[in-house]
Amino acid sequence: MKDYKNVIVFDHPLIRHKIALLRNENTSMKEFRELVEEITTLMTYESLKDGVPTTEIEVKTPLEVCKQNVVVDNSIVIVPILRAGLGMVNGIHVLFPSARVGHIGMFRNEETLTPETYYCKLPEGIENKLVVVVDPMLATGGSASDAIQLLKDKGCTHIKFMAIIGAPVGISKVAEDHPDVNIYVSTVDRCLNENGYILPGLGDAGDRLFGTK
């Protein structure tokens, strides 16, 4: 995989530890869901450190009044790509509880492996917000790239994308299609198999999150 300026791969021992547990086929649905949220929170801390809108306010301490920067209310929108992306929302809400949530529904055509959009519901005024698109698995990159383009078509200009595990082909596609969007992944896996699943991966994230298999 090329070295892209807009791709940030995390290398943190705590994240690596949690991903090892996430991969394990014996990890329960409850544990899997909790791990996805915990990893997302760790990623959010780093991913949003340089792009969150802030404003200066006065705070009265027990000793004096001081000036302090705070996050601008209603300045962040989380957009999960349905359905697996839903598993990452609470991980961001832990740090930004007032963030609004939009939804983009896409499914992968199992014959062509290309994404098809079936649902889109976004908060009013999203074009003026910091938009964080989330999907645990960045495989072919088709869904992520199309979701980002959909948001751009709606007028969004400040977009970040977060995935827990990415395949080189998917990372490359999104990085090249959207060089103005920072892409954050926790780890880069080896490749895709003939069915478009990431190897070694962790199986189908949606099924493991929601117990549908």
PDB file of C-alpha atoms in Angstrom:
ATOM      1  CA  MET A   1       0.000   0.000   0.000  1.00  0.00           C
ATOM      2  CA  LYS A   2       1.226   3.478  -0.856  1.00  0.00           C
ATOM      3  CA  ASP A   3       2.026   5.990   1.833  1.00  0.00           C
ATOM      4  CA  TYR A   4      -0.933   8.393   1.767  1.00  0.00           C
ATOM      5  CA  LYS A   5      -0.761  11.707   3.580  1.00  0.00           C
ATOM      6  CA  ASN A   6      -4.443  11.495   4.545  1.00  0.00           C
ATOM      7  CA  VAL A   7      -4.210   7.981   6.063  1.00  0.00           C
ATOM      8  CA  ILE A   8      -3.423   7.650   9.777  1.00  0.00           C
ATOM      9  CA  VAL A   9      -2.837   4.143  11.160  1.00  0.00           C
ATOM     10  CA  PHE A  10      -2.836   3.872  14.942  1.00  0.00           C
ATOM     11  CA  ASP A  11      -0.107   1.866  16.638  1.00  0.00           C
ATOM     12  CA  HIS A  12      -1.112   1.670  20.276  1.00  0.00           C
ATOM     13  CA  PRO A  13      -0.608  -1.389  22.499  1.00  0.00           C
ATOM     14  CA  LEU A  14      -4.026  -1.023  24.130  1.00  0.00           C
ATOM     15  CA  ILE A  15      -5.776  -0.894  20.768  1.00  0.00           C
ATOM     16  CA  ARG A  16      -3.770  -3.896  19.530  1.00  0.00           C
ATOM     17  CA  HIS A  17      -4.784  -5.814  22.665  1.00  0.00           C
ATOM     18  CA  LYS A  18      -8.461  -5.065  22.140  1.00  0.00           C
ATOM     19  CA  ILE A  19      -8.309  -5.961  18.448  1.00  0.00           C
ATOM     20  CA  ALA A  20      -6.838  -9.350  19.355  1.00  0.00           C
ATOM     21  CA  LEU A  21      -9.905  -9.984  21.528  1.00  0.00           C
ATOM     22  CA  LEU A  22     -12.174  -8.626  18.796  1.00  0.00           C
ATOM     23  CA  ARG A  23     -10.823 -11.104  16.247  1.00  0.00           C
ATOM     24  CA  ASN A  24     -11.342 -14.152  18.448  1.00  0.00           C
ATOM     25  CA  GLU A  25     -14.249 -16.244  17.153  1.00  0.00           C
ATOM     26  CA  ASN A  26     -15.161 -17.153  20.739  1.00  0.00           C
ATOM     27  CA  THR A  27     -15.702 -13.534  21.830  1.00  0.00           C
ATOM     28  CA  SER A  28     -19.374 -13.139  22.788  1.00  0.00           C
ATOM     29  CA  MET A  29     -21.723 -10.660  21.145  1.00  0.00           C
ATOM     30  CA  LYS A  30     -21.775  -8.536  24.309  1.00  0.00           C
ATOM     31  CA  GLU A  31     -17.976  -8.494  24.573  1.00  0.00           C
ATOM     32  CA  PHE A  32     -17.628  -7.809  20.839  1.00  0.00           C
ATOM     33  CA  ARG A  33     -19.965  -4.825  21.046  1.00  0.00           C
ATOM     34  CA  GLU A  34     -18.158  -3.435  24.082  1.00  0.00           C
ATOM     35  CA  LEU A  35     -14.755  -3.843  22.415  1.00  0.00           C
ATOM     36  CA  VAL A  36     -15.917  -2.020  19.282  1.00  0.00           C
ATOM     37  CA  GLU A  37     -17.121   0.885  21.437  1.00  0.00           C
ATOM     38  CA  GLU A  38     -13.903   0.966  23.507  1.00  0.00           C
ATOM     39  CA  ILE A  39     -11.659   0.937  20.426  1.00  0.00           C
ATOM     40  CA  THR A  40     -13.773   3.672  18.848  1.00  0.00           C
ATOM     41  CA  THR A  41     -13.406   5.870  21.934  1.00  0.00           C
ATOM     42  CA  LEU A  42      -9.629   5.465  21.849  1.00  0.00           C
ATOM     43  CA  MET A  43      -9.595   6.309  18.141  1.00  0.00           C
ATOM     44  CA  THR A  44     -11.866   9.320  18.612  1.00  0.00           C
ATOM     45  CA  TYR A  45      -9.536  10.869  21.180  1.00  0.00           C
ATOM     46  CA  GLU A  46      -6.735  10.997  18.591  1.00  0.00           C
ATOM     47  CA  SER A  47      -8.785  11.473  15.429  1.00  0.00           C
ATOM     48  CA  LEU A  48     -10.583  14.591  16.606  1.00  0.00           C
ATOM     49  CA  LYS A  49      -7.798  16.309  18.488  1.00  0.00           C
ATOM     50  CA  ASP A  50      -7.113  18.774  15.664  1.00  0.00           C
ATOM     51  CA  GLY A  51     -10.495  19.329  14.072  1.00  0.00           C
ATOM     52  CA  VAL A  52     -13.147  19.956  16.704  1.00  0.00           C
ATOM     53  CA  PRO A  53     -14.655  23.462  16.691  1.00  0.00           C
ATOM     54  CA  THR A  54     -14.027  25.226  19.999  1.00  0.00           C
ATOM     55  CA  THR A  55     -14.908  28.552  21.566  1.00  0.00           C
ATOM     56  CA  GLU A  56     -13.502  30.491  24.500  1.00  0.00           C
ATOM     57  CA  ILE A  57     -15.645  31.011  27.599  1.00  0.00           C
ATOM     58  CA  GLU A  58     -15.128  32.404  31.098  1.00  0.00           C
ATOM     59  CA  VAL A  59     -15.165  29.933  33.983  1.00  0.00           C
ATOM     60  CA  LYS A  60     -15.341  30.919  37.641  1.00  0.00           C
ATOM     61  CA  THR A  61     -13.163  28.661  39.762  1.00  0.00           C
ATOM     62  CA  PRO A  62     -13.232  28.755  43.588  1.00  0.00           C
ATOM     63  CA  LEU A  63     -10.311  31.190  43.362  1.00  0.00           C
ATOM     64  CA  GLU A  64     -10.780  33.365  40.284  1.00  0.00           C
ATOM     65  CA  VAL A  65     -12.246  33.728  36.815  1.00  0.00           C
ATOM     66  CA  CYS A  66     -10.282  32.217  33.920  1.00  0.00           C
ATOM     67  CA  LYS A  67     -10.747  31.711  30.205  1.00  0.00           C
ATOM     68  CA  GLN A  68     -11.190  28.163  28.891  1.00  0.00           C
ATOM     69  CA  ASN A  69     -11.789  26.586  25.483  1.00  0.00           C
ATOM     70  CA  VAL A  70     -14.825  24.293  25.140  1.00  0.00           C
ATOM     71  CA  VAL A  71     -16.264  22.309  22.237  1.00  0.00           C
ATOM     72  CA  VAL A  72     -18.910  24.237  20.329  1.00  0.00           C
ATOM     73  CA  ASP A  73     -22.314  22.713  21.041  1.00  0.00           C
ATOM     74  CA  ASN A  74     -24.008  20.922  18.143  1.00  0.00           C
ATOM     75  CA  SER A  75     -20.857  21.087  15.996  1.00  0.00           C
ATOM     76  CA  ILE A  76     -20.291  17.358  15.361  1.00  0.00           C
ATOM     77  CA  VAL A  77     -22.358  14.815  13.441  1.00  0.00           C
ATOM     78  CA  ILE A  78     -21.670  11.082  13.548  1.00  0.00           C
ATOM     79  CA  VAL A  79     -22.678   9.224  10.384  1.00  0.00           C
ATOM     80  CA  PRO A  80     -22.538   5.431  10.697  1.00  0.00           C
ATOM     81  CA  ILE A  81     -22.725   3.381   7.524  1.00  0.00           C
ATOM     82  CA  LEU A  82     -25.509   0.914   8.300  1.00  0.00           C
ATOM     83  CA  ARG A  83     -25.577  -1.454   9.822  1.00  0.00           C
ATOM     84  CA  ALA A  84     -22.173  -2.244  11.347  1.00  0.00           C
ATOM     85  CA  GLY A  85     -21.315   1.433  11.742  1.00  0.00           C
ATOM     86  CA  LEU A  86     -23.980   1.673  14.446  1.00  0.00           C
ATOM     87  CA  GLY A  87     -21.658  -0.264  16.736  1.00  0.00           C
ATOM     88  CA  MET A  88     -19.197   2.648  16.781  1.00  0.00           C
ATOM     89  CA  VAL A  89     -21.640   5.454  17.610  1.00  0.00           C
ATOM     90  CA  ASN A  90     -21.644   5.029  21.397  1.00  0.00           C
ATOM     91  CA  GLY A  91     -17.851   5.008  21.399  1.00  0.00           C
ATOM     92  CA  ILE A  92     -17.904   8.588  20.080  1.00  0.00           C
ATOM     93  CA  HIS A  93     -20.844   9.650  22.236  1.00  0.00           C
ATOM     94  CA  VAL A  94     -18.785   8.831  25.327  1.00  0.00           C
ATOM     95  CA  LEU A  95     -16.597  11.837  24.483  1.00  0.00           C
ATOM     96  CA  PHE A  96     -19.117  13.960  22.568  1.00  0.00           C
ATOM     97  CA  PRO A  97     -22.539  13.167  24.079  1.00  0.00           C
ATOM     98  CA  SER A  98     -24.299  16.015  22.255  1.00  0.00           C
ATOM     99  CA  ALA A  99     -23.157  14.895  18.787  1.00  0.00           C
ATOM    100  CA  ARG A 100     -26.061  14.335  16.429  1.00  0.00           C
ATOM    101  CA  VAL A 101     -26.337  11.171  14.381  1.00  0.00           C
ATOM    102  CA  GLY A 102     -27.168  10.747  10.694  1.00  0.00           C
ATOM    103  CA  HIS A 103     -27.563   7.408   8.947  1.00  0.00           C
ATOM    104  CA  ILE A 104     -26.498   6.140   5.539  1.00  0.00           C
ATOM    105  CA  GLY A 105     -27.744   2.673   4.624  1.00  0.00           C
ATOM    106  CA  MET A 106     -25.745   0.689   2.100  1.00  0.00           C
ATOM    107  CA  PHE A 107     -25.572  -2.978   1.240  1.00  0.00           C
ATOM    108  CA  ARG A 108     -23.016  -4.858  -0.795  1.00  0.00           C
ATOM    109  CA  ASN A 109     -24.229  -6.560  -3.947  1.00  0.00           C
ATOM    110  CA  GLU A 110     -22.863 -10.057  -3.387  1.00  0.00           C
ATOM    111  CA  GLU A 111     -22.410 -10.622  -7.128  1.00  0.00           C
ATOM    112  CA  THR A 112     -20.650  -7.385  -8.085  1.00  0.00           C
ATOM    113  CA  LEU A 113     -19.299  -6.514  -4.580  1.00  0.00           C
ATOM    114  CA  THR A 114     -20.357  -2.913  -5.269  1.00  0.00           C
ATOM    115  CA  PRO A 115     -22.343  -0.847  -2.724  1.00  0.00           C
ATOM    116  CA  GLU A 116     -25.950   0.204  -3.215  1.00  0.00           C
ATOM    117  CA  THR A 117     -27.617   2.944  -1.141  1.00  0.00           C
ATOM    118  CA  TYR A 118     -31.047   2.189   0.305  1.00  0.00           C
ATOM    119  CA  TYR A 119     -31.396   4.816   3.070  1.00  0.00           C
ATOM    120  CA  CYS A 120     -30.126   8.293   3.946  1.00  0.00           C
ATOM    121  CA  LYS A 121     -31.278  10.472   6.842  1.00  0.00           C
ATOM    122  CA  LEU A 122     -29.060  13.357   7.918  1.00  0.00           C
ATOM    123  CA  PRO A 123     -29.455  16.132  10.516  1.00  0.00           C
ATOM    124  CA  GLU A 124     -30.454  19.541   9.228  1.00  0.00           C
ATOM    125  CA  GLY A 125     -27.471  21.835   8.704  1.00  0.00           C
ATOM    126  CA  ILE A 126     -24.980  18.971   8.455  1.00  0.00           C
ATOM    127  CA  GLU A 127     -23.072  20.905   5.793  1.00  0.00           C
ATOM    128  CA  ASN A 128     -21.854  23.275   8.533  1.00  0.00           C
ATOM    129  CA  LYS A 129     -20.687  20.543  10.930  1.00  0.00           C
ATOM    130  CA  LEU A 130     -17.670  18.330  11.431  1.00  0.00           C
ATOM    131  CA  VAL A 131     -18.885  14.999  10.043  1.00  0.00           C
ATOM    132  CA  VAL A 132     -17.375  11.738  11.302  1.00  0.00           C
ATOM    133  CA  VAL A 133     -18.230   8.770   9.081  1.00  0.00           C
ATOM    134  CA  VAL A 134     -17.775   5.396  10.784  1.00  0.00           C
ATOM    135  CA  ASP A 135     -17.699   1.773   9.649  1.00  0.00           C
ATOM    136  CA  PRO A 136     -15.760  -0.947  11.522  1.00  0.00           C
ATOM    137  CA  MET A 137     -14.480  -2.658   8.366  1.00  0.00           C
ATOM    138  CA  LEU A 138     -12.943  -0.882   5.369  1.00  0.00           C
ATOM    139  CA  ALA A 139     -12.821  -3.710   2.826  1.00  0.00           C
ATOM    140  CA  THR A 140     -13.191  -2.777  -0.855  1.00  0.00           C
ATOM    141  CA  GLY A 141     -13.720   0.875   0.069  1.00  0.00           C
ATOM    142  CA  GLY A 142     -16.767   1.186  -2.160  1.00  0.00           C
ATOM    143  CA  SER A 143     -19.327   1.918   0.568  1.00  0.00           C
ATOM    144  CA  ALA A 144     -17.047   4.346   2.399  1.00  0.00           C
ATOM    145  CA  SER A 145     -16.146   6.245  -0.763  1.00  0.00           C
ATOM    146  CA  ASP A 146     -19.770   6.459  -1.897  1.00  0.00           C
ATOM    147  CA  ALA A 147     -20.944   7.580   1.550  1.00  0.00           C
ATOM    148  CA  ILE A 148     -18.337  10.339   1.642  1.00  0.00           C
ATOM    149  CA  GLN A 149     -19.303  11.460  -1.866  1.00  0.00           C
ATOM    150  CA  LEU A 150     -22.975  11.518  -0.855  1.00  0.00           C
ATOM    151  CA  LEU A 151     -22.084  13.833   2.042  1.00  0.00           C
ATOM    152  CA  LYS A 152     -20.035  16.066  -0.228  1.00  0.00           C
ATOM    153  CA  ASP A 153     -22.990  16.272  -2.594  1.00  0.00           C
ATOM    154  CA  LYS A 154     -25.028  17.502   0.401  1.00  0.00           C
ATOM    155  CA  GLY A 155     -22.506  20.315   0.900  1.00  0.00           C
ATOM    156  CA  CYS A 156     -20.302  18.816   3.633  1.00  0.00           C
ATOM    157  CA  THR A 157     -16.694  20.018   3.478  1.00  0.00           C
ATOM    158  CA  HIS A 158     -15.244  18.912   6.831  1.00  0.00           C
ATOM    159  CA  ILE A 159     -15.330  15.107   6.876  1.00  0.00           C
ATOM    160  CA  LYS A 160     -13.316  12.453   8.703  1.00  0.00           C
ATOM    161  CA  PHE A 161     -13.577   8.682   8.231  1.00  0.00           C
ATOM    162  CA  MET A 162     -12.903   6.091  10.940  1.00  0.00           C
ATOM    163  CA  ALA A 163     -12.597   2.299  10.552  1.00  0.00           C
ATOM    164  CA  ILE A 164     -11.261  -0.233  13.008  1.00  0.00           C
ATOM    165  CA  ILE A 165      -9.765  -2.628  10.447  1.00  0.00           C
ATOM    166  CA  GLY A 166      -8.824  -1.769   6.875  1.00  0.00           C
ATOM    167  CA  ALA A 167      -7.620  -3.701   3.855  1.00  0.00           C
ATOM    168  CA  PRO A 168      -4.968  -2.089   1.640  1.00  0.00           C
ATOM    169  CA  VAL A 169      -7.253  -1.984  -1.408  1.00  0.00           C
ATOM    170  CA  GLY A 170     -10.052  -0.266   0.517  1.00  0.00           C
ATOM    171  CA  ILE A 171      -7.767   2.256   2.169  1.00  0.00           C
ATOM    172  CA  SER A 172      -6.194   3.099  -1.187  1.00  0.00           C
ATOM    173  CA  LYS A 173      -9.562   3.594  -2.880  1.00  0.00           C
ATOM    174  CA  VAL A 174     -10.903   6.016  -0.256  1.00  0.00           C
ATOM    175  CA  ALA A 175      -7.565   7.846   0.031  1.00  0.00           C
ATOM    176  CA  GLU A 176      -7.394   8.372  -3.735  1.00  0.00           C
ATOM    177  CA  ASP A 177     -11.082   9.163  -4.241  1.00  0.00           C
ATOM    178  CA  HIS A 178     -11.070  11.667  -1.358  1.00  0.00           C
ATOM    179  CA  PRO A 179      -7.593  13.102  -0.729  1.00  0.00           C
ATOM    180  CA  ASP A 180      -9.177  15.908   1.319  1.00  0.00           C
ATOM    181  CA  VAL A 181     -10.626  13.464   3.887  1.00  0.00           C
ATOM    182  CA  ASN A 182      -8.502  12.089   6.715  1.00  0.00           C
ATOM    183  CA  ILE A 183      -8.853   8.312   7.101  1.00  0.00           C
ATOM    184  CA  TYR A 184      -8.173   6.766  10.507  1.00  0.00           C
ATOM    185  CA  VAL A 185      -7.747   3.012  10.962  1.00  0.00           C
ATOM    186  CA  SER A 186      -6.579   0.985  13.946  1.00  0.00           C
ATOM    187  CA  THR A 187      -4.842  -1.699  11.930  1.00  0.00           C
ATOM    188  CA  VAL A 188      -4.194  -2.665   8.304  1.00  0.00           C
ATOM    189  CA  ASP A 189      -4.859  -6.314   7.471  1.00  0.00           C
ATOM    190  CA  ARG A 190      -3.342  -8.411   4.707  1.00  0.00           C
ATOM    191  CA  CYS A 191      -5.896  -8.614   1.891  1.00  0.00           C
ATOM    192  CA  LEU A 192      -9.430  -9.552   0.815  1.00  0.00           C
ATOM    193  CA  ASN A 193     -10.574 -13.084   0.047  1.00  0.00           C
ATOM    194  CA  GLU A 194     -12.571 -14.067  -3.037  1.00  0.00           C
ATOM    195  CA  ASN A 195     -15.799 -12.994  -1.303  1.00  0.00           C
ATOM    196  CA  GLY A 196     -14.498  -9.538  -0.440  1.00  0.00           C
ATOM    197  CA  TYR A 197     -13.934 -10.227   3.274  1.00  0.00           C
ATOM    198  CA  ILE A 198     -10.851  -8.896   5.049  1.00  0.00           C
ATOM    199  CA  LEU A 199      -8.156 -11.427   6.015  1.00  0.00           C
ATOM    200  CA  PRO A 200      -7.400 -12.211   8.782  1.00  0.00           C
ATOM    201  CA  GLY A 201     -10.228  -9.847   9.736  1.00  0.00           C
ATOM    202  CA  LEU A 202     -12.872 -10.798  12.258  1.00  0.00           C
ATOM    203  CA  GLY A 203     -15.743 -12.115  10.158  1.00  0.00           C
ATOM    204  CA  ASP A 204     -18.884 -10.073   9.501  1.00  0.00           C
ATOM    205  CA  ALA A 205     -18.871  -7.182  11.997  1.00  0.00           C
ATOM    206  CA  GLY A 206     -22.608  -6.583  11.654  1.00  0.00           C
ATOM    207  CA  ASP A 207     -23.480 -10.209  12.366  1.00  0.00           C
ATOM    208  CA  ARG A 208     -21.174 -10.291  15.375  1.00  0.00           C
ATOM    209  CA  LEU A 209     -22.507  -6.993  16.744  1.00  0.00           C
ATOM    210  CA  PHE A 210     -26.168  -7.891  16.436  1.00  0.00           C
ATOM    211  CA  GLY A 211     -26.188 -11.688  16.650  1.00  0.00           C
ATOM    212  CA  THR A 212     -27.735 -12.264  13.258  1.00  0.00           C
ATOM    213  CA  LYS A 213     -25.670 -15.382  12.599  1.00  0.00           C
TER     214      LYS A 213
END
